[in-house]
Amino acid sequence: MNETGAVVIGAGPVGLFQVFQLGLLEVPTHVVDALPHAGGQCMELYPDKPIYDIPGTPATSGRALADSLLQQIQPFHTPFHLGQQVSRIGKQADGRFLVETDQGTQFLAAVVIIAAGVGAFQPRRLKLEGIEVFEGGQLRYHAAPASVTGLDVVVNGGDEAALHCALTLADLDADQAPKSVTLLHRRDVLQAPMADIAEMQMLVAAGRMRFMVGQITGFGAVEGRLASLEVSDVDAVVHRLPVDALSVFLGLSPKLGPVADWGLAMERKQLAVDTARFETSVPGIFAVGDINTYPGKQKLIVCGFHEATLAAYAAAPLVFPGKKIPFQYTTTSPRLHQLLGVGTPA
Ligand code: FAD
């Protein structure tokens, strides 16, 4: 059980800045995100695209913004619990909140701040009845197979992650190499850097991997093991592909998921909050960033940063009842300089 001041649900840009603001107010904080990395939509949907409307930053990118937000919170050594989805929040007799993840991690916190954006990103799954029994074993979503040596491996998808997975497998040394690597995509156009595509063409020419255009329309199993895929090509000709390990990269889609089940007032799938505290209909549970709604709401990072700042000031007195929460500038406060690990200028 992690006893803490605050749990921040979501490590998108707003969740990360929330950690910073809570850190300045000395609120011990844990962060949970369903994704295996921080950055939310910035990392998942547009890591290399430019962003021009972050104050004081003429241009950055999704990845660079996530990196600098992470760098900014480094002084607080905040524990991150990644790859875990918060499934339940329950109020306890002592007024604190019990927060639980789908991996069984538990937190007891004075306040909860939901920065869940458009929901938890989940891999789009193959729509083939019965294939789910292989998930986590021979079938993996958005991950390379656990072992490949001597196996027939199929990577399904046409984005950078899919190509990167296939290239890595095809590049393995002979003693670890799979029997075959096939990159399977429904179109003959890949959304990946030219250099990666050129490397693929080289490996295909050398016979170390195969690129196939088609869609998986069925599968065959032998003695409870996934043994083959039925692949329909552009002419609707069906091919049978042997497979021991299947890695699928069909993109991620956000699912609001459990947020809707926590008994909080919602308007059009967003959490209703007030604009002074950014608190939900349950006192002590706050909502910031794309997940919230209020009159005039704009789904912009800069708006989320403002919300996170006011939510931190509203949350801190609930974490430290009776303690005066001082207003301090980072420019001049020796205490904040100490927290941030920077020297106070003479
Ligand atoms: P998100 O970034 O969505 O992060 C939420 C996180 O919460 C996710 O990582 C998710 O996995 C996690 N999560 C959700 N539910 C759970 C749960 N139950 N348990 C655990 N984790 C959970 N904004 C701008 O200001 N400027 C721009 O130029 C701009 N360009 C954009 C371009 C594109 C293509 C897109 C799609 C958006 C753009 N935006 C831009 C919008 C901006 O990305 C969002 O406003 C911002 O990401 C919202 O941040 P957030 O932290 O609220 O949510």
mmCIF file of N, CA and C and ligand atoms in Angstrom, residues 8-17 31-46 49-54 65 81-88 100-102 114-122 254-259 262 288-292 297-305 307, ligand 1:
data_model
loop_
_atom_site.group_PDB
_atom_site.id
_atom_site.type_symbol
_atom_site.label_atom_id
_atom_site.label_comp_id
_atom_site.label_asym_id
_atom_site.label_seq_id
_atom_site.Cartn_x
_atom_site.Cartn_y
_atom_site.Cartn_z
ATOM 1 N N VAL A 8 -1.835 11.249 -9.028
ATOM 2 C CA VAL A 8 -2.177 11.866 -10.311
ATOM 3 C C VAL A 8 -2.417 10.730 -11.303
ATOM 4 N N ILE A 9 -3.610 10.696 -11.881
ATOM 5 C CA ILE A 9 -3.943 9.651 -12.861
ATOM 6 C C ILE A 9 -3.725 10.231 -14.253
ATOM 7 N N GLY A 10 -2.671 9.760 -14.920
ATOM 8 C CA GLY A 10 -2.348 10.252 -16.264
ATOM 9 C C GLY A 10 -1.041 11.016 -16.252
ATOM 10 N N ALA A 11 -0.106 10.568 -17.113
ATOM 11 C CA ALA A 11 1.203 11.222 -17.216
ATOM 12 C C ALA A 11 1.337 11.923 -18.558
ATOM 13 N N GLY A 12 0.221 12.485 -19.052
ATOM 14 C CA GLY A 12 0.279 13.344 -20.232
ATOM 15 C C GLY A 12 0.903 14.677 -19.840
ATOM 16 N N PRO A 13 0.964 15.648 -20.764
ATOM 17 C CA PRO A 13 1.625 16.913 -20.430
ATOM 18 C C PRO A 13 1.000 17.598 -19.209
ATOM 19 N N VAL A 14 -0.315 17.491 -19.075
ATOM 20 C CA VAL A 14 -0.973 18.179 -17.962
ATOM 21 C C VAL A 14 -0.709 17.445 -16.645
ATOM 22 N N GLY A 15 -0.765 16.102 -16.678
ATOM 23 C CA GLY A 15 -0.433 15.325 -15.484
ATOM 24 C C GLY A 15 0.995 15.618 -15.027
ATOM 25 N N LEU A 16 1.919 15.748 -15.982
ATOM 26 C CA LEU A 16 3.323 16.012 -15.623
ATOM 27 C C LEU A 16 3.469 17.397 -14.982
ATOM 28 N N PHE A 17 2.790 18.394 -15.565
ATOM 29 C CA PHE A 17 2.894 19.730 -14.964
ATOM 30 C C PHE A 17 2.174 19.770 -13.613
ATOM 31 N N VAL A 31 2.297 8.941 -9.528
ATOM 32 C CA VAL A 31 1.661 9.078 -10.843
ATOM 33 C C VAL A 31 1.404 7.686 -11.419
ATOM 34 N N VAL A 32 0.241 7.528 -12.017
ATOM 35 C CA VAL A 32 -0.083 6.252 -12.671
ATOM 36 C C VAL A 32 -0.455 6.536 -14.125
ATOM 37 N N ASP A 33 0.040 5.724 -15.055
ATOM 38 C CA ASP A 33 -0.412 5.845 -16.455
ATOM 39 C C ASP A 33 -0.517 4.460 -17.073
ATOM 40 N N ALA A 34 -1.540 4.315 -17.899
ATOM 41 C CA ALA A 34 -1.777 3.033 -18.563
ATOM 42 C C ALA A 34 -0.699 2.727 -19.599
ATOM 43 N N LEU A 35 -0.068 3.778 -20.135
ATOM 44 C CA LEU A 35 0.968 3.574 -21.147
ATOM 45 C C LEU A 35 2.298 3.210 -20.484
ATOM 46 N N PRO A 36 3.202 2.585 -21.246
ATOM 47 C CA PRO A 36 4.501 2.246 -20.650
ATOM 48 C C PRO A 36 5.459 3.426 -20.562
ATOM 49 N N HIS A 37 5.031 4.615 -21.037
ATOM 50 C CA HIS A 37 5.903 5.789 -20.973
ATOM 51 C C HIS A 37 5.060 7.028 -20.688
ATOM 52 N N ALA A 38 5.732 8.089 -20.228
ATOM 53 C CA ALA A 38 5.027 9.345 -19.945
ATOM 54 C C ALA A 38 4.868 10.136 -21.244
ATOM 55 N N GLY A 39 3.958 11.117 -21.239
ATOM 56 C CA GLY A 39 3.829 12.024 -22.383
ATOM 57 C C GLY A 39 2.433 12.064 -22.999
ATOM 58 N N GLY A 40 1.587 11.091 -22.676
ATOM 59 C CA GLY A 40 0.199 11.093 -23.159
ATOM 60 C C GLY A 40 0.103 11.244 -24.665
ATOM 61 N N GLN A 41 -0.858 12.075 -25.100
ATOM 62 C CA GLN A 41 -1.085 12.255 -26.546
ATOM 63 C C GLN A 41 0.163 12.764 -27.260
ATOM 64 N N CYS A 42 0.952 13.616 -26.575
ATOM 65 C CA CYS A 42 2.152 14.189 -27.209
ATOM 66 C C CYS A 42 3.085 13.083 -27.700
ATOM 67 N N MET A 43 3.268 12.056 -26.874
ATOM 68 C CA MET A 43 4.178 10.968 -27.238
ATOM 69 C C MET A 43 3.494 9.941 -28.123
ATOM 70 N N GLU A 44 2.216 9.742 -27.908
ATOM 71 C CA GLU A 44 1.521 8.659 -28.577
ATOM 72 C C GLU A 44 1.041 9.054 -29.967
ATOM 73 N N LEU A 45 0.610 10.309 -30.108
ATOM 74 C CA LEU A 45 -0.044 10.704 -31.361
ATOM 75 C C LEU A 45 0.803 11.623 -32.248
ATOM 76 N N TYR A 46 1.706 12.422 -31.627
ATOM 77 C CA TYR A 46 2.481 13.330 -32.497
ATOM 78 C C TYR A 46 3.878 13.622 -31.929
ATOM 79 N N LYS A 49 5.945 15.825 -34.349
ATOM 80 C CA LYS A 49 5.312 16.990 -35.000
ATOM 81 C C LYS A 49 5.593 18.239 -34.168
ATOM 82 N N PRO A 50 5.672 19.391 -34.837
ATOM 83 C CA PRO A 50 5.973 20.614 -34.086
ATOM 84 C C PRO A 50 4.752 21.150 -33.331
ATOM 85 N N ILE A 51 5.011 21.768 -32.180
ATOM 86 C CA ILE A 51 3.980 22.496 -31.416
ATOM 87 C C ILE A 51 4.489 23.924 -31.296
ATOM 88 N N TYR A 52 3.608 24.879 -31.600
ATOM 89 C CA TYR A 52 4.053 26.278 -31.617
ATOM 90 C C TYR A 52 3.405 27.138 -30.542
ATOM 91 N N ASP A 53 2.520 26.542 -29.706
ATOM 92 C CA ASP A 53 1.783 27.414 -28.774
ATOM 93 C C ASP A 53 2.026 27.089 -27.304
ATOM 94 N N ILE A 54 3.252 26.675 -26.994
ATOM 95 C CA ILE A 54 3.633 26.538 -25.585
ATOM 96 C C ILE A 54 4.285 27.865 -25.190
ATOM 97 N N LEU A 65 8.613 18.214 -25.693
ATOM 98 C CA LEU A 65 7.825 18.802 -24.602
ATOM 99 C C LEU A 65 7.731 17.813 -23.436
ATOM 100 N N HIS A 81 4.108 4.880 -11.858
ATOM 101 C CA HIS A 81 3.620 3.508 -11.990
ATOM 102 C C HIS A 81 3.056 3.397 -13.405
ATOM 103 N N LEU A 82 3.915 2.970 -14.341
ATOM 104 C CA LEU A 82 3.523 2.972 -15.753
ATOM 105 C C LEU A 82 2.986 1.598 -16.164
ATOM 106 N N GLY A 83 2.236 1.589 -17.267
ATOM 107 C CA GLY A 83 1.669 0.325 -17.745
ATOM 108 C C GLY A 83 0.570 -0.191 -16.831
ATOM 109 N N GLN A 84 -0.043 0.706 -16.067
ATOM 110 C CA GLN A 84 -1.113 0.297 -15.151
ATOM 111 C C GLN A 84 -2.276 1.253 -15.306
ATOM 112 N N GLN A 85 -3.463 0.679 -15.397
ATOM 113 C CA GLN A 85 -4.647 1.522 -15.533
ATOM 114 C C GLN A 85 -5.342 1.608 -14.182
ATOM 115 N N VAL A 86 -5.670 2.832 -13.752
ATOM 116 C CA VAL A 86 -6.430 2.963 -12.505
ATOM 117 C C VAL A 86 -7.840 2.455 -12.772
ATOM 118 N N SER A 87 -8.247 1.467 -11.983
ATOM 119 C CA SER A 87 -9.569 0.872 -12.232
ATOM 120 C C SER A 87 -10.599 1.322 -11.204
ATOM 121 N N ARG A 88 -10.159 1.606 -9.966
ATOM 122 C CA ARG A 88 -11.152 1.975 -8.932
ATOM 123 C C ARG A 88 -10.660 3.096 -8.055
ATOM 124 N N GLU A 100 -6.933 2.042 -6.858
ATOM 125 C CA GLU A 100 -6.411 0.720 -7.225
ATOM 126 C C GLU A 100 -6.201 0.617 -8.726
ATOM 127 N N THR A 101 -5.134 -0.074 -9.110
ATOM 128 C CA THR A 101 -4.880 -0.273 -10.540
ATOM 129 C C THR A 101 -5.229 -1.707 -10.944
ATOM 130 N N ASP A 102 -5.288 -1.914 -12.266
ATOM 131 C CA ASP A 102 -5.596 -3.256 -12.767
ATOM 132 C C ASP A 102 -4.461 -4.238 -12.507
ATOM 133 N N ILE A 114 -7.287 13.728 -11.478
ATOM 134 C CA ILE A 114 -7.466 12.958 -12.706
ATOM 135 C C ILE A 114 -7.010 13.816 -13.889
ATOM 136 N N ALA A 115 -5.959 13.353 -14.557
ATOM 137 C CA ALA A 115 -5.443 14.040 -15.754
ATOM 138 C C ALA A 115 -5.455 13.018 -16.882
ATOM 139 N N ALA A 116 -6.636 12.386 -17.060
ATOM 140 C CA ALA A 116 -6.740 11.195 -17.907
ATOM 141 C C ALA A 116 -6.970 11.509 -19.385
ATOM 142 N N GLY A 117 -6.952 12.790 -19.758
ATOM 143 C CA GLY A 117 -7.017 13.164 -21.178
ATOM 144 C C GLY A 117 -8.235 12.611 -21.875
ATOM 145 N N VAL A 118 -7.999 11.959 -23.000
ATOM 146 C CA VAL A 118 -9.106 11.370 -23.753
ATOM 147 C C VAL A 118 -9.304 9.913 -23.355
ATOM 148 N N GLY A 119 -8.624 9.506 -22.291
ATOM 149 C CA GLY A 119 -8.783 8.137 -21.804
ATOM 150 C C GLY A 119 -7.481 7.376 -21.913
ATOM 151 N N ALA A 120 -7.527 6.129 -21.456
ATOM 152 C CA ALA A 120 -6.326 5.297 -21.479
ATOM 153 C C ALA A 120 -6.148 4.739 -22.887
ATOM 154 N N PHE A 121 -4.933 4.875 -23.415
ATOM 155 C CA PHE A 121 -4.668 4.368 -24.763
ATOM 156 C C PHE A 121 -4.568 2.846 -24.725
ATOM 157 N N GLN A 122 -5.327 2.213 -25.598
ATOM 158 C CA GLN A 122 -5.279 0.750 -25.649
ATOM 159 C C GLN A 122 -5.068 0.306 -27.091
ATOM 160 N N PRO A 254 -7.922 5.679 -27.668
ATOM 161 C CA PRO A 254 -8.181 5.980 -26.262
ATOM 162 C C PRO A 254 -9.544 5.465 -25.828
ATOM 163 N N LYS A 255 -9.573 4.876 -24.652
ATOM 164 C CA LYS A 255 -10.848 4.411 -24.093
ATOM 165 C C LYS A 255 -11.054 5.122 -22.765
ATOM 166 N N LEU A 256 -12.187 5.795 -22.664
ATOM 167 C CA LEU A 256 -12.474 6.508 -21.426
ATOM 168 C C LEU A 256 -12.421 5.539 -20.253
ATOM 169 N N GLY A 257 -12.933 4.325 -20.486
ATOM 170 C CA GLY A 257 -12.804 3.223 -19.543
ATOM 171 C C GLY A 257 -13.349 3.541 -18.176
ATOM 172 N N PRO A 258 -12.576 3.174 -17.144
ATOM 173 C CA PRO A 258 -13.138 3.228 -15.789
ATOM 174 C C PRO A 258 -13.486 4.632 -15.297
ATOM 175 N N VAL A 259 -12.925 5.688 -15.904
ATOM 176 C CA VAL A 259 -13.202 7.053 -15.413
ATOM 177 C C VAL A 259 -14.719 7.293 -15.305
ATOM 178 N N TRP A 262 -16.659 6.048 -11.881
ATOM 179 C CA TRP A 262 -16.248 6.462 -10.542
ATOM 180 C C TRP A 262 -17.282 7.347 -9.840
ATOM 181 N N VAL A 288 -8.137 17.733 -14.413
ATOM 182 C CA VAL A 288 -7.432 18.767 -15.194
ATOM 183 C C VAL A 288 -7.112 18.246 -16.589
ATOM 184 N N GLY A 289 -6.923 19.168 -17.526
ATOM 185 C CA GLY A 289 -6.560 18.779 -18.896
ATOM 186 C C GLY A 289 -7.776 18.341 -19.695
ATOM 187 N N ASP A 290 -7.523 17.567 -20.743
ATOM 188 C CA ASP A 290 -8.577 17.224 -21.715
ATOM 189 C C ASP A 290 -9.756 16.472 -21.105
ATOM 190 N N ILE A 291 -9.582 15.882 -19.930
ATOM 191 C CA ILE A 291 -10.662 15.070 -19.340
ATOM 192 C C ILE A 291 -11.773 15.932 -18.742
ATOM 193 N N ASN A 292 -11.510 17.220 -18.506
ATOM 194 C CA ASN A 292 -12.529 18.014 -17.804
ATOM 195 C C ASN A 292 -13.324 18.902 -18.757
ATOM 196 N N LYS A 297 -14.217 25.920 -21.965
ATOM 197 C CA LYS A 297 -13.069 24.989 -22.012
ATOM 198 C C LYS A 297 -12.470 24.872 -23.416
ATOM 199 N N GLN A 298 -11.146 24.948 -23.505
ATOM 200 C CA GLN A 298 -10.432 24.659 -24.755
ATOM 201 C C GLN A 298 -9.453 23.527 -24.466
ATOM 202 N N LYS A 299 -9.443 22.540 -25.317
ATOM 203 C CA LYS A 299 -8.537 21.395 -25.108
ATOM 204 C C LYS A 299 -7.150 21.748 -25.621
ATOM 205 N N LEU A 300 -6.465 22.586 -24.874
ATOM 206 C CA LEU A 300 -5.108 23.010 -25.215
ATOM 207 C C LEU A 300 -4.205 22.779 -24.013
ATOM 208 N N ILE A 301 -2.947 22.490 -24.291
ATOM 209 C CA ILE A 301 -2.003 22.183 -23.223
ATOM 210 C C ILE A 301 -1.879 23.364 -22.256
ATOM 211 N N VAL A 302 -1.819 24.581 -22.822
ATOM 212 C CA VAL A 302 -1.629 25.756 -21.967
ATOM 213 C C VAL A 302 -2.804 25.905 -20.988
ATOM 214 N N CYS A 303 -4.009 25.573 -21.417
ATOM 215 C CA CYS A 303 -5.167 25.660 -20.510
ATOM 216 C C CYS A 303 -5.012 24.623 -19.399
ATOM 217 N N GLY A 304 -4.555 23.419 -19.757
ATOM 218 C CA GLY A 304 -4.332 22.371 -18.757
ATOM 219 C C GLY A 304 -3.293 22.792 -17.730
ATOM 220 N N PHE A 305 -2.264 23.529 -18.163
ATOM 221 C CA PHE A 305 -1.223 23.979 -17.221
ATOM 222 C C PHE A 305 -1.823 24.928 -16.173
ATOM 223 N N GLU A 307 -4.998 25.005 -15.269
ATOM 224 C CA GLU A 307 -5.892 24.211 -14.417
ATOM 225 C C GLU A 307 -5.087 23.471 -13.348
HETATM 226 P P1 FAD B 1 -3.349 13.208 -22.461
HETATM 227 O O1 FAD B 1 -2.216 13.782 -23.209
HETATM 228 O O2 FAD B 1 -4.447 12.555 -23.231
HETATM 229 O O3 FAD B 1 -2.778 12.179 -21.389
HETATM 230 C C1 FAD B 1 -3.660 11.445 -20.595
HETATM 231 C C2 FAD B 1 -2.951 10.214 -20.055
HETATM 232 O O4 FAD B 1 -3.803 9.579 -19.102
HETATM 233 C C3 FAD B 1 -2.657 9.182 -21.130
HETATM 234 O O5 FAD B 1 -1.284 8.896 -21.147
HETATM 235 C C4 FAD B 1 -3.506 7.954 -20.721
HETATM 236 O O6 FAD B 1 -2.849 6.720 -20.979
HETATM 237 C C5 FAD B 1 -3.675 8.185 -19.217
HETATM 238 N N1 FAD B 1 -4.878 7.559 -18.654
HETATM 239 C C6 FAD B 1 -6.168 7.751 -19.001
HETATM 240 N N2 FAD B 1 -7.003 7.025 -18.223
HETATM 241 C C7 FAD B 1 -6.203 6.354 -17.361
HETATM 242 C C8 FAD B 1 -6.451 5.442 -16.302
HETATM 243 N N3 FAD B 1 -7.701 5.056 -15.945
HETATM 244 N N4 FAD B 1 -5.388 4.904 -15.633
HETATM 245 C C9 FAD B 1 -4.106 5.266 -15.975
HETATM 246 N N5 FAD B 1 -3.827 6.156 -16.963
HETATM 247 C C10 FAD B 1 -4.853 6.674 -17.629
HETATM 248 N N6 FAD B 1 -2.489 21.045 -27.917
HETATM 249 C C11 FAD B 1 -1.854 22.237 -27.914
HETATM 250 O O7 FAD B 1 -1.942 22.971 -26.945
HETATM 251 N N7 FAD B 1 -1.093 22.616 -28.993
HETATM 252 C C12 FAD B 1 -0.945 21.841 -30.106
HETATM 253 O O8 FAD B 1 -0.288 22.219 -31.067
HETATM 254 C C13 FAD B 1 -1.595 20.557 -30.118
HETATM 255 N N8 FAD B 1 -1.466 19.731 -31.183
HETATM 256 C C14 FAD B 1 -2.126 18.525 -31.186
HETATM 257 C C15 FAD B 1 -1.985 17.675 -32.285
HETATM 258 C C16 FAD B 1 -2.660 16.472 -32.327
HETATM 259 C C17 FAD B 1 -2.514 15.577 -33.528
HETATM 260 C C18 FAD B 1 -3.482 16.072 -31.221
HETATM 261 C C19 FAD B 1 -4.209 14.748 -31.227
HETATM 262 C C20 FAD B 1 -3.609 16.904 -30.113
HETATM 263 C C21 FAD B 1 -2.944 18.137 -30.083
HETATM 264 N N9 FAD B 1 -3.057 18.998 -28.992
HETATM 265 C C22 FAD B 1 -2.387 20.176 -28.973
HETATM 266 C C23 FAD B 1 -3.894 18.649 -27.821
HETATM 267 C C24 FAD B 1 -3.025 18.170 -26.673
HETATM 268 O O9 FAD B 1 -2.256 17.061 -27.087
HETATM 269 C C25 FAD B 1 -3.926 17.785 -25.497
HETATM 270 O O10 FAD B 1 -4.656 18.928 -25.103
HETATM 271 C C26 FAD B 1 -3.062 17.299 -24.337
HETATM 272 O O11 FAD B 1 -2.347 16.129 -24.679
HETATM 273 C C27 FAD B 1 -3.928 17.003 -23.119
HETATM 274 O O12 FAD B 1 -3.070 16.578 -22.105
HETATM 275 P P2 FAD B 1 -3.593 15.683 -20.898
HETATM 276 O O13 FAD B 1 -2.413 15.487 -20.022
HETATM 277 O O14 FAD B 1 -4.837 16.296 -20.348
HETATM 278 O O15 FAD B 1 -4.078 14.310 -21.552
#
